[in-house]
Coordinates of C-alpha atoms and ligand atoms in Angstrom, one line a residue:
M1 CA 63.5 112.7 108.7
L2 CA 65.3 114.3 111.8
I3 CA 64.7 117.4 111.1
L4 CA 61.4 116.9 110.8
A5 CA 60.8 114.7 114.0
L6 CA 62.5 118.1 115.7
I7 CA 60.0 120.5 114.2
M8 CA 57.5 118.1 114.8
R9 CA 58.4 118.0 118.7
N10 CA 58.7 121.9 119.4
K11 CA 55.6 122.1 117.6
Q12 CA 53.7 119.5 120.0
S13 CA 55.5 121.1 123.0
E14 CA 53.9 124.5 121.7
V15 CA 50.6 123.0 121.0
L16 CA 50.7 121.5 124.4
K17 CA 51.7 124.3 126.4
D18 CA 49.2 126.3 124.5
I19 CA 46.2 124.0 125.5
S20 CA 47.3 123.9 128.9
E21 CA 47.6 127.6 129.6
N22 CA 44.2 128.1 127.8
Q23 CA 42.9 125.7 129.8
L24 CA 44.2 127.2 133.0
K25 CA 43.2 130.6 131.9
R26 CA 39.4 129.6 131.5
S27 CA 39.2 127.6 134.9
V28 CA 40.9 131.2 136.3
G29 CA 38.8 133.1 134.5
L30 CA 35.5 131.1 135.6
Y31 CA 36.2 130.7 139.4
I32 CA 37.1 134.4 139.9
H33 CA 34.1 134.7 138.1
S34 CA 31.9 132.2 139.8
K35 CA 33.5 133.9 143.2
E36 CA 31.9 137.5 142.0
N37 CA 28.7 136.0 140.8
N38 CA 28.2 134.5 144.9
L39 CA 28.3 137.8 146.2
R40 CA 26.8 139.9 143.1
N41 CA 23.6 137.2 143.6
T42 CA 23.4 138.5 147.7
L43 CA 23.8 142.1 147.0
N44 CA 21.5 142.1 144.0
D45 CA 19.0 140.6 146.4
Y46 CA 19.5 143.3 149.2
T47 CA 19.2 146.1 146.4
Y48 CA 16.0 145.9 144.9
W49 CA 13.9 146.0 148.1
D50 CA 11.6 148.5 149.7
E51 CA 13.3 148.4 152.6
T52 CA 16.6 149.1 151.7
V53 CA 15.1 151.9 149.8
D54 CA 13.4 152.7 153.4
F55 CA 17.0 152.2 155.4
V56 CA 18.6 154.8 153.1
K57 CA 16.0 157.4 154.2
T58 CA 15.5 156.2 158.1
K59 CA 19.4 154.7 158.5
D60 CA 17.4 152.4 161.1
P61 CA 20.1 150.6 162.6
E62 CA 18.1 147.9 164.0
W63 CA 17.3 147.1 160.5
A64 CA 20.6 147.4 159.6
V65 CA 22.2 145.0 162.4
A66 CA 19.4 142.4 161.2
N67 CA 19.6 142.4 157.8
L68 CA 23.2 144.3 157.1
E69 CA 25.5 143.1 159.5
G70 CA 24.1 139.4 159.2
S71 CA 24.7 138.9 155.8
L72 CA 28.3 140.0 156.3
N73 CA 28.8 137.5 158.2
S74 CA 27.1 135.0 156.7
F75 CA 28.6 135.3 152.8
K76 CA 32.2 136.0 154.1
F77 CA 32.8 139.5 153.0
D78 CA 34.4 142.3 155.1
A79 CA 32.8 145.4 154.6
I80 CA 29.5 146.9 153.6
Y81 CA 28.8 150.6 152.5
V82 CA 25.4 152.3 152.2
F83 CA 25.6 155.5 150.3
N84 CA 22.4 158.0 149.9
T85 CA 21.6 159.4 145.6
N86 CA 24.2 162.4 146.9
Y87 CA 27.0 160.2 147.4
Q88 CA 27.1 160.7 151.4
E89 CA 27.6 157.3 153.7
V90 CA 24.5 156.4 155.4
Y91 CA 26.2 153.3 156.7
N92 CA 29.1 151.3 157.4
K93 CA 30.0 147.8 158.6
T94 CA 33.5 146.9 158.6
N95 CA 35.6 143.4 159.8
E96 CA 37.0 144.0 163.0
Q97 CA 40.2 142.2 161.0
H98 CA 40.1 145.0 158.6
P99 CA 40.0 148.3 160.3
Q100 CA 41.2 150.0 157.5
L101 CA 37.9 149.7 155.6
G102 CA 36.3 152.0 158.0
K103 CA 37.0 154.6 155.0
F104 CA 35.2 153.8 151.6
P105 CA 38.6 154.6 149.6
I106 CA 37.1 154.5 146.0
K107 CA 37.0 158.2 144.4
S108 CA 33.6 159.6 144.1
D109 CA 33.4 158.8 140.4
I110 CA 32.6 155.3 140.6
F111 CA 29.5 156.6 141.4
K112 CA 28.7 158.0 137.9
I113 CA 29.9 154.5 136.4
L114 CA 27.8 152.8 138.9
Y115 CA 24.7 155.3 137.9
K116 CA 25.0 154.1 134.5
N117 CA 25.6 150.3 134.4
R118 CA 23.7 149.4 138.1
Y119 CA 26.3 147.4 139.1
V120 CA 30.1 147.7 139.0
H121 CA 33.1 145.5 140.3
S122 CA 36.6 147.3 140.8
F123 CA 39.6 146.1 142.7
Y124 CA 41.6 148.3 144.8
Y125 CA 45.2 147.6 146.0
H126 CA 46.0 149.1 149.3
D127 CA 49.2 149.1 150.8
T128 CA 49.9 145.3 150.4
T129 CA 46.2 144.4 150.6
L130 CA 44.0 143.9 147.5
I131 CA 40.6 144.5 148.2
E132 CA 37.2 143.5 145.4
F133 CA 34.3 145.9 145.7
L134 CA 31.0 145.3 144.1
G135 CA 28.9 147.7 143.8
S136 CA 24.8 148.0 142.8
T137 CA 22.2 151.0 143.0
I138 CA 19.1 150.8 145.5
H139 CA 15.4 150.0 143.8
P140 CA 12.2 149.2 145.0
T141 CA 10.8 145.6 145.3
N142 CA 8.8 146.2 142.1
D143 CA 11.5 147.2 139.9
P144 CA 14.3 143.9 139.7
E145 CA 15.3 145.2 136.5
K146 CA 16.4 148.5 138.1
V147 CA 14.9 150.7 135.6
T148 CA 13.6 153.5 138.1
D149 CA 16.4 156.2 139.4
P150 CA 18.3 154.7 142.0
A151 CA 17.5 155.4 145.7
G152 CA 20.9 155.2 147.0
F153 CA 23.9 152.8 146.6
M154 CA 25.3 149.7 148.2
F155 CA 28.9 148.1 148.3
Y156 CA 30.1 145.1 149.2
A157 CA 34.3 144.9 149.9
R158 CA 35.8 141.5 150.2
V159 CA 39.8 141.4 151.2
W160 CA 41.9 139.1 149.4
D161 CA 43.5 137.0 152.0
R162 CA 45.8 134.3 152.4
E163 CA 42.7 131.8 152.5
L164 CA 41.3 132.9 149.5
I165 CA 44.3 132.8 147.7
N166 CA 45.0 129.5 148.9
E167 CA 41.8 128.4 148.0
F168 CA 42.5 129.5 144.1
A169 CA 45.7 127.5 144.3
E170 CA 43.8 124.4 145.2
V171 CA 41.1 124.9 142.8
T172 CA 43.5 125.6 139.7
S173 CA 46.5 122.9 141.0
T174 CA 48.6 125.7 141.0
Q175 CA 51.2 128.1 143.1
V176 CA 49.2 131.7 143.4
K177 CA 50.2 135.0 144.1
I178 CA 48.9 138.5 144.0
I179 CA 51.5 141.2 142.4
K180 CA 51.2 144.9 141.9
N181 CA 52.8 145.1 138.4
I182 CA 53.8 142.6 135.9
P183 CA 57.8 142.6 136.2
A184 CA 59.5 144.6 133.3
K185 CA 62.3 141.6 132.7
Q186 CA 60.7 138.6 133.7
P187 CA 62.8 135.2 134.4
K188 CA 62.8 133.5 131.3
E189 CA 60.1 130.5 131.7
K190 CA 61.2 126.7 131.3
V191 CA 60.2 124.9 128.7
N192 CA 58.2 122.6 131.0
D193 CA 57.0 125.5 133.6
L194 CA 53.7 127.6 132.9
T195 CA 52.7 131.2 134.2
I196 CA 49.6 133.2 133.4
Y197 CA 49.3 136.7 134.8
H198 CA 45.2 137.3 135.5
P199 CA 44.8 141.1 135.5
L200 CA 42.5 142.6 137.8
N201 CA 40.9 145.9 137.1
N202 CA 39.3 148.6 138.9
Y203 CA 36.0 150.5 137.9
L204 CA 37.7 152.1 134.6
D205 CA 39.3 148.7 133.5
E206 CA 42.7 149.6 134.8
P207 CA 44.7 146.5 136.4
Q208 CA 45.2 147.3 139.6
A209 CA 47.0 144.1 140.4
Y210 CA 47.5 140.5 138.8
L211 CA 47.1 136.8 140.2
V212 CA 49.9 135.3 138.9
F213 CA 49.5 131.3 138.6
Y214 CA 52.1 129.1 138.1
K215 CA 52.6 125.0 137.4
A216 CA 55.0 122.6 136.3
L217 CA 53.8 120.9 133.2
E218 CA 54.1 117.5 134.2
G219 CA 52.6 115.6 131.6
Y220 CA 54.6 118.3 129.6
A221 CA 57.9 117.2 131.0
V222 CA 56.9 113.6 130.8
F223 CA 56.6 114.0 126.7
S224 CA 59.5 115.7 126.7
K225 CA 61.5 113.4 127.9
F226 CA 60.2 110.7 126.1
S227 CA 60.6 112.8 122.8
R228 CA 64.0 113.4 123.8
F229 CA 64.6 109.8 124.5
F230 CA 62.9 109.0 121.0
I231 CA 64.9 111.5 118.9
I232 CA 68.2 110.1 120.7
V233 CA 66.9 106.8 119.7
M234 CA 66.1 108.1 115.9
V235 CA 69.6 109.7 116.0
I236 CA 71.3 106.4 116.5
F237 CA 69.2 104.9 114.2
C238 CA 70.1 107.0 111.7
V239 CA 73.6 107.0 112.4
L240 CA 73.5 103.0 112.1
I241 CA 71.7 103.1 108.7
I242 CA 74.1 105.6 107.5
I243 CA 77.1 103.9 108.9
T244 CA 75.4 100.3 107.6
L245 CA 74.2 101.8 104.2
S246 CA 78.2 103.6 103.6
Y247 CA 79.9 100.1 104.8
T248 CA 77.8 98.0 102.3
A249 CA 78.1 100.6 99.5
N250 CA 81.8 100.5 100.0
K251 CA 82.2 96.7 100.4
Y252 CA 79.5 95.5 98.0
I253 CA 79.4 98.5 95.3
Y254 CA 82.3 101.0 95.5
K255 CA 85.4 98.3 96.0
P256 CA 84.0 95.7 93.0
L257 CA 83.9 98.9 90.8
V258 CA 87.5 100.1 91.4
I259 CA 88.7 96.3 90.6
I260 CA 86.5 96.5 87.3
G261 CA 88.2 100.0 87.4
E262 CA 91.7 98.6 87.8
S263 CA 91.6 95.3 86.0
L264 CA 90.3 96.9 82.8
K265 CA 93.2 99.5 83.3
S266 CA 95.9 97.0 83.8
N267 CA 94.3 94.2 81.4
S268 CA 95.1 92.1 84.3
I269 CA 93.1 88.6 84.8
A270 CA 94.9 88.0 88.6
K271 CA 93.0 91.3 89.3
T272 CA 89.9 90.4 87.8
E273 CA 89.7 87.4 89.6
E274 CA 89.7 89.4 93.0
L275 CA 86.1 89.9 92.1
Q276 CA 85.0 86.0 92.7
P277 CA 84.1 86.5 96.2
Y278 CA 81.3 89.8 95.4
T279 CA 77.8 89.2 94.6
L280 CA 76.8 86.9 91.6
E281 CA 76.9 90.0 89.4
F282 CA 80.0 91.2 89.8
S283 CA 81.5 88.0 90.0
E284 CA 79.6 87.6 86.5
I285 CA 81.0 91.0 85.5
G286 CA 84.5 89.6 86.5
N287 CA 84.1 86.3 84.2
L288 CA 83.2 88.6 81.2
I289 CA 86.2 90.7 81.9
T290 CA 88.7 87.7 82.1
Q291 CA 87.0 86.4 78.9
F292 CA 87.8 89.7 77.4
L293 CA 91.1 90.0 78.5
Q294 CA 91.9 86.4 77.6
Q295 CA 90.1 87.0 74.1
K296 CA 92.3 90.1 73.7
K297 CA 95.4 88.5 75.0
E298 CA 95.0 85.3 72.1
L299 CA 94.1 87.8 70.1
E300 CA 97.1 89.7 70.4
A301 CA 99.2 86.4 70.1
A302 CA 97.8 85.3 67.0
K303 CA 98.0 89.2 65.8
E304 CA 101.7 88.6 67.0
K305 CA 102.1 85.2 65.3
A306 CA 100.4 86.4 61.8
E307 CA 102.9 89.7 61.5
E308 CA 105.8 86.9 62.7
S309 CA 104.6 84.3 60.0
D310 CA 104.2 87.3 57.4
R311 CA 108.1 88.5 58.2
L312 CA 109.3 84.8 58.3
K313 CA 107.7 84.0 55.0
S314 CA 109.2 87.5 53.7
A315 CA 113.0 86.5 54.7
F316 CA 112.1 83.1 53.6
L317 CA 111.5 84.1 50.1
A318 CA 114.5 86.6 49.8
N319 CA 116.6 83.8 50.8
M320 CA 115.0 81.4 49.1
S321 CA 115.7 83.6 45.8
H322 CA 119.4 83.8 46.5
E323 CA 119.3 79.7 47.2
I324 CA 117.7 79.3 44.1
R325 CA 119.9 81.7 42.2
S326 CA 123.3 81.1 43.4
P327 CA 123.5 77.3 42.1
L328 CA 122.0 78.1 38.9
N329 CA 124.2 81.1 38.1
G330 CA 127.2 78.6 38.8
I331 CA 125.4 75.9 36.4
I332 CA 125.1 78.8 33.8
G333 CA 128.2 79.9 34.3
F334 CA 129.8 76.7 34.2
S335 CA 128.2 75.6 31.1
E336 CA 128.8 78.4 29.3
L337 CA 132.5 77.9 29.7
L338 CA 132.0 74.2 29.2
K339 CA 130.8 75.5 25.3
E340 CA 134.5 76.6 25.0
R341 CA 137.4 74.5 24.3
Q342 CA 138.4 73.7 27.7
S343 CA 141.5 71.4 28.8
D344 CA 140.0 67.6 29.8
E345 CA 140.8 68.0 33.3
K346 CA 138.9 71.6 33.1
V347 CA 136.1 69.9 31.7
H348 CA 135.6 67.7 34.7
R349 CA 135.9 69.9 37.3
Y350 CA 133.3 72.0 35.7
A351 CA 131.0 69.1 35.4
S352 CA 131.5 68.1 38.8
Y353 CA 130.9 71.7 39.7
I354 CA 127.6 71.9 37.8
S355 CA 126.4 68.7 39.0
G356 CA 127.2 69.7 42.7
R357 CA 125.4 73.0 42.0
S358 CA 122.7 71.2 40.2
Q359 CA 122.4 68.7 43.5
D360 CA 121.9 71.7 45.8
L361 CA 119.3 72.7 43.6
L362 CA 117.4 69.5 43.5
R363 CA 117.8 69.8 47.1
I364 CA 116.3 73.4 47.6
I365 CA 113.6 71.9 45.3
N366 CA 112.7 69.2 47.2
D367 CA 112.6 70.4 50.4
I368 CA 109.9 73.1 49.1
L369 CA 108.3 70.2 47.7
D370 CA 108.3 68.5 50.5
F371 CA 107.1 71.2 52.7
S372 CA 104.6 71.7 50.5
R373 CA 103.3 68.6 50.7
I374 CA 103.4 68.4 54.1
E375 CA 101.8 71.7 54.7
A376 CA 98.8 70.3 52.5
Q377 CA 99.0 67.0 54.1
Q378 CA 99.6 65.1 51.1
M379 CA 102.5 63.5 52.1
E380 CA 102.5 59.9 52.3
I381 CA 104.5 57.3 54.6
Q382 CA 105.7 54.1 52.8
Y383 CA 106.3 51.6 55.6
T384 CA 109.0 48.9 55.2
T385 CA 110.8 47.0 57.6
I386 CA 114.0 47.2 57.8
K387 CA 117.2 46.4 60.0
I388 CA 119.5 48.8 62.0
Y389 CA 122.7 48.1 60.4
P390 CA 122.6 48.2 56.6
F391 CA 120.5 51.4 57.2
F392 CA 123.3 52.9 59.1
N393 CA 126.0 51.5 56.9
E394 CA 124.5 53.1 53.7
L395 CA 124.2 56.1 55.7
E396 CA 127.6 55.9 57.1
A397 CA 128.8 55.5 53.6
T398 CA 127.7 58.9 52.3
Y399 CA 129.3 60.5 54.9
S400 CA 132.3 58.6 54.8
L401 CA 133.5 60.9 52.2
N402 CA 133.3 63.5 54.4
N403 CA 135.5 61.9 57.1
E404 CA 138.1 61.4 54.6
N405 CA 137.9 65.0 53.0
S406 CA 140.7 66.7 54.8
E407 CA 139.1 70.1 54.4
I408 CA 136.3 69.1 56.6
K409 CA 137.4 68.9 59.6
T410 CA 134.2 67.5 61.6
K411 CA 133.8 64.1 61.5
V412 CA 130.7 61.7 61.9
I413 CA 130.6 58.8 64.2
F414 CA 128.2 56.1 64.0
R415 CA 127.0 54.1 67.2
R416 CA 125.2 50.7 66.7
G417 CA 123.3 49.1 69.3
E418 CA 121.1 46.3 69.0
N419 CA 120.4 45.6 65.5
I420 CA 116.6 45.5 65.3
S421 CA 114.3 46.0 62.7
V422 CA 111.8 48.6 62.5
N423 CA 109.1 49.3 60.5
V424 CA 109.6 52.8 58.8
D425 CA 109.4 55.0 55.6
E426 CA 113.3 54.3 54.9
F427 CA 113.3 57.3 52.3
R428 CA 112.0 59.7 55.0
L429 CA 114.1 58.3 57.8
K430 CA 116.9 59.0 55.7
Q431 CA 116.0 62.2 55.0
I432 CA 115.7 63.3 58.5
F433 CA 118.9 62.0 59.2
I434 CA 120.5 63.6 56.3
N435 CA 119.1 67.2 57.4
L436 CA 119.9 66.5 61.3
I437 CA 123.5 65.6 60.4
D438 CA 124.0 67.9 57.7
N439 CA 122.8 70.7 60.2
A440 CA 125.2 69.1 63.0
L441 CA 127.6 69.6 60.0
K442 CA 127.2 73.0 59.1
F443 CA 127.2 74.2 62.9
T444 CA 130.0 72.3 64.1
E445 CA 133.2 73.7 62.7
N446 CA 135.9 72.0 64.2
G447 CA 134.6 68.5 66.2
T448 CA 132.4 65.7 65.9
V449 CA 128.9 64.4 64.9
E450 CA 127.6 61.3 66.8
V451 CA 124.5 59.4 65.6
G452 CA 123.1 56.5 67.5
Y453 CA 120.1 55.0 68.8
Q454 CA 118.4 53.1 71.5
V455 CA 115.4 51.5 72.2
A456 CA 112.6 53.1 74.7
G457 CA 109.9 50.4 74.8
S458 CA 108.0 50.0 72.2
N459 CA 110.1 53.1 70.3
I460 CA 113.1 53.7 68.8
E461 CA 114.7 56.7 69.8
F462 CA 117.5 58.3 67.4
Y463 CA 119.9 60.8 67.8
V464 CA 122.1 63.2 66.5
K465 CA 125.1 65.2 68.6
D466 CA 127.5 67.5 67.6
S467 CA 129.8 69.9 69.6
G468 CA 129.2 73.0 67.7
I469 CA 127.9 76.1 68.5
G470 CA 124.5 75.3 70.0
I471 CA 121.0 76.9 70.2
P472 CA 120.1 79.6 72.8
E473 CA 117.7 77.9 75.5
D474 CA 114.9 80.3 74.4
K475 CA 115.2 79.2 70.9
L476 CA 114.9 75.7 71.3
K477 CA 111.1 75.4 71.1
I478 CA 110.7 77.6 67.9
I479 CA 113.5 76.1 66.0
F480 CA 111.0 73.2 64.5
D481 CA 108.9 76.3 63.3
R482 CA 108.9 76.3 59.7
F483 CA 111.2 79.3 57.9
R484 CA 113.4 79.7 61.3
Q485 CA 116.8 80.6 61.4
I486 CA 118.6 81.1 64.6
N487 CA 122.1 81.6 63.8
I488 CA 122.0 83.4 60.6
S489 CA 125.6 85.5 61.4
A490 CA 127.0 81.9 62.3
S491 CA 129.4 80.8 60.0
R492 CA 127.4 78.1 57.5
Q493 CA 126.6 77.2 54.2
G494 CA 123.0 78.5 53.3
G495 CA 119.7 76.8 54.2
N496 CA 116.2 78.0 54.1
G497 CA 114.7 77.1 57.4
L498 CA 112.6 74.3 56.3
G499 CA 114.9 71.2 57.1
L500 CA 113.8 71.0 60.7
A501 CA 110.3 72.0 59.9
I502 CA 110.2 69.2 57.2
C503 CA 112.0 66.8 59.7
K504 CA 109.3 67.5 62.4
G505 CA 106.8 67.3 59.7
I506 CA 107.4 63.4 58.8
I507 CA 108.2 62.6 62.2
D508 CA 104.4 63.2 63.4
L509 CA 103.5 61.4 60.3
M510 CA 105.2 58.6 61.6
D511 CA 103.6 59.1 65.1
G512 CA 106.8 60.6 66.6
K513 CA 108.5 62.8 68.4
I514 CA 111.4 65.2 67.9
W515 CA 113.3 67.6 70.6
V516 CA 116.4 68.9 71.0
T517 CA 118.8 69.8 74.4
S518 CA 121.7 72.1 73.6
K519 CA 124.0 74.6 75.2
E520 CA 125.6 77.1 73.7
N521 CA 129.2 76.8 72.2
Q522 CA 129.1 73.3 73.9
G523 CA 126.8 71.5 71.1
S524 CA 123.5 70.1 70.4
T525 CA 121.6 66.9 70.4
F526 CA 118.5 66.2 68.6
Y527 CA 116.4 63.2 69.4
F528 CA 113.7 61.9 67.5
S529 CA 111.6 58.5 68.7
I530 CA 109.4 57.0 66.3
P531 CA 107.2 53.4 66.7
I532 CA 109.5 50.5 66.2
Ligands
ADP1 P1 118.6 75.7 57.9 O1 118.0 75.4 56.4 O2 118.6 77.0 57.6 O3 119.3 75.2 58.2 P2 117.0 74.7 59.4 O4 115.1 74.1 59.8 O5 116.9 73.2 59.0 O6 117.0 75.5 58.5 O7 117.2 75.0 60.9 C1 116.7 76.0 61.7 C2 117.7 76.7 62.2 O8 117.7 75.9 63.3 C3 119.1 76.8 61.6 O9 118.9 77.9 61.1 C4 120.2 76.7 63.1 O10 120.3 78.2 63.3 C5 119.5 76.1 63.7 N1 120.0 74.7 64.0 C6 119.5 73.9 63.3 N2 120.6 72.5 63.7 C7 121.5 73.3 64.6 C8 122.2 72.7 65.1 N3 122.8 71.3 64.9 N4 123.2 73.5 66.0 C9 123.2 74.9 66.4 N5 121.8 75.1 65.3 C10 121.1 74.6 64.3

């Protein structure tokens, strides 16, 4: 646009200048021609007249004074010459101010041209004076077309003095001067200046001098000023548009695109949120990316969970086959031994071993069945109202053997509070306690296991506290997941990773909660609360 404006400006300047130049040339040409014409008409009047024809022969001085001299004064030219057909001067009258015109200065070959054309117009540059000559052949009155042979020749001469030059200057509104030659090296013209050279030729059409017209183009200067101002305004406008466009593009397009790229690269939802302040489209894209990243995260988490679950299931199956096979092997082995004759004491020992192993097996099978029931949502809770004391008494009796057994160094202590009544599934409540107490004993080599409760609003909150190996902080939540076993390498007697999952399943069914607090190497406390 700017380039177009510049081209247009130059083109307009050229056109404007051309118009001014042509106008000036035309008016100069017209004016010079009209000046010549005025004089030519007078000359013409005198040169087809019988009296002038006679004068060439008679040279009558009186006639010359009355006619020729008179026209010299009234038509304001500076010399008059009359020649006969032999080109001999018969009359000359010269203005006193220009005595140099006393002698006809032009070579005689001008007569040939004059003879041929009947009229001649020629400039002559003498010293520093420019003289205009008009020549005409002389004919009788009845030959205004000048077809007859000339009877003589008449010339008018006019000096182009300061007065005439000033007249030119005034008429053309220019500065005018006369120079002999156009300077070979012309001074460089200013854009809003106009100079034209008008040649002033002799009878052979050779330039004798030049009229120089100089004009300062004011309209052009105004145009030039205005167009420069217009272009500057346009440049500023374009620059402002470019700055605004690049600022807008950077702020509203480039930056959000960079954020989109970065958030996709870094999978960062926080980064995507930076798109919120942008336009509706970009904030929508931001929302889509956030959704996409969240779904991706969820899918990854679900995949991880599925893989973890798969791993746990495999570990569970491997562990379970071991857990089931070892009591079965014991049972089979000791049963084989019983077939043979044995002492009573050995029979008793083997039988109690077989019974113990069968109990283990039964427990495992029960766990599996319970777990399956919970998973299949088939477990039913049989509510009965029980008192805490008798319930604890029975539980205590189960573990009293433990306490008497000198091999098991960890003792189980029961703390009784208020002997309240609770509405629970007694069998399942016992199952929960056995699981928790067995675990506590399993992971406490030498210490105490404390079992107790307290009333918390409409709930009863039981606890089983041990002084065992504890559970790492990061595992506290996941131990309630099925198949989870944390302390695989710790000293322990088997386990299938179902105990706590079953406890949680039952407690959930009784509208309760289970949780644990623990410190590694200091012990754990399992709490569970159920509605009274
Ligand atoms: P398991 O039959 O393997 O004991 P559980 O579901 O009963 O299965 O327990 C899951 C895991 O929780 C255990 O393997 C053990 O790592 C951890 N755990 C449970 N109770 C305790 C406890 N009292 N002290 C330390 N770790 C425990």
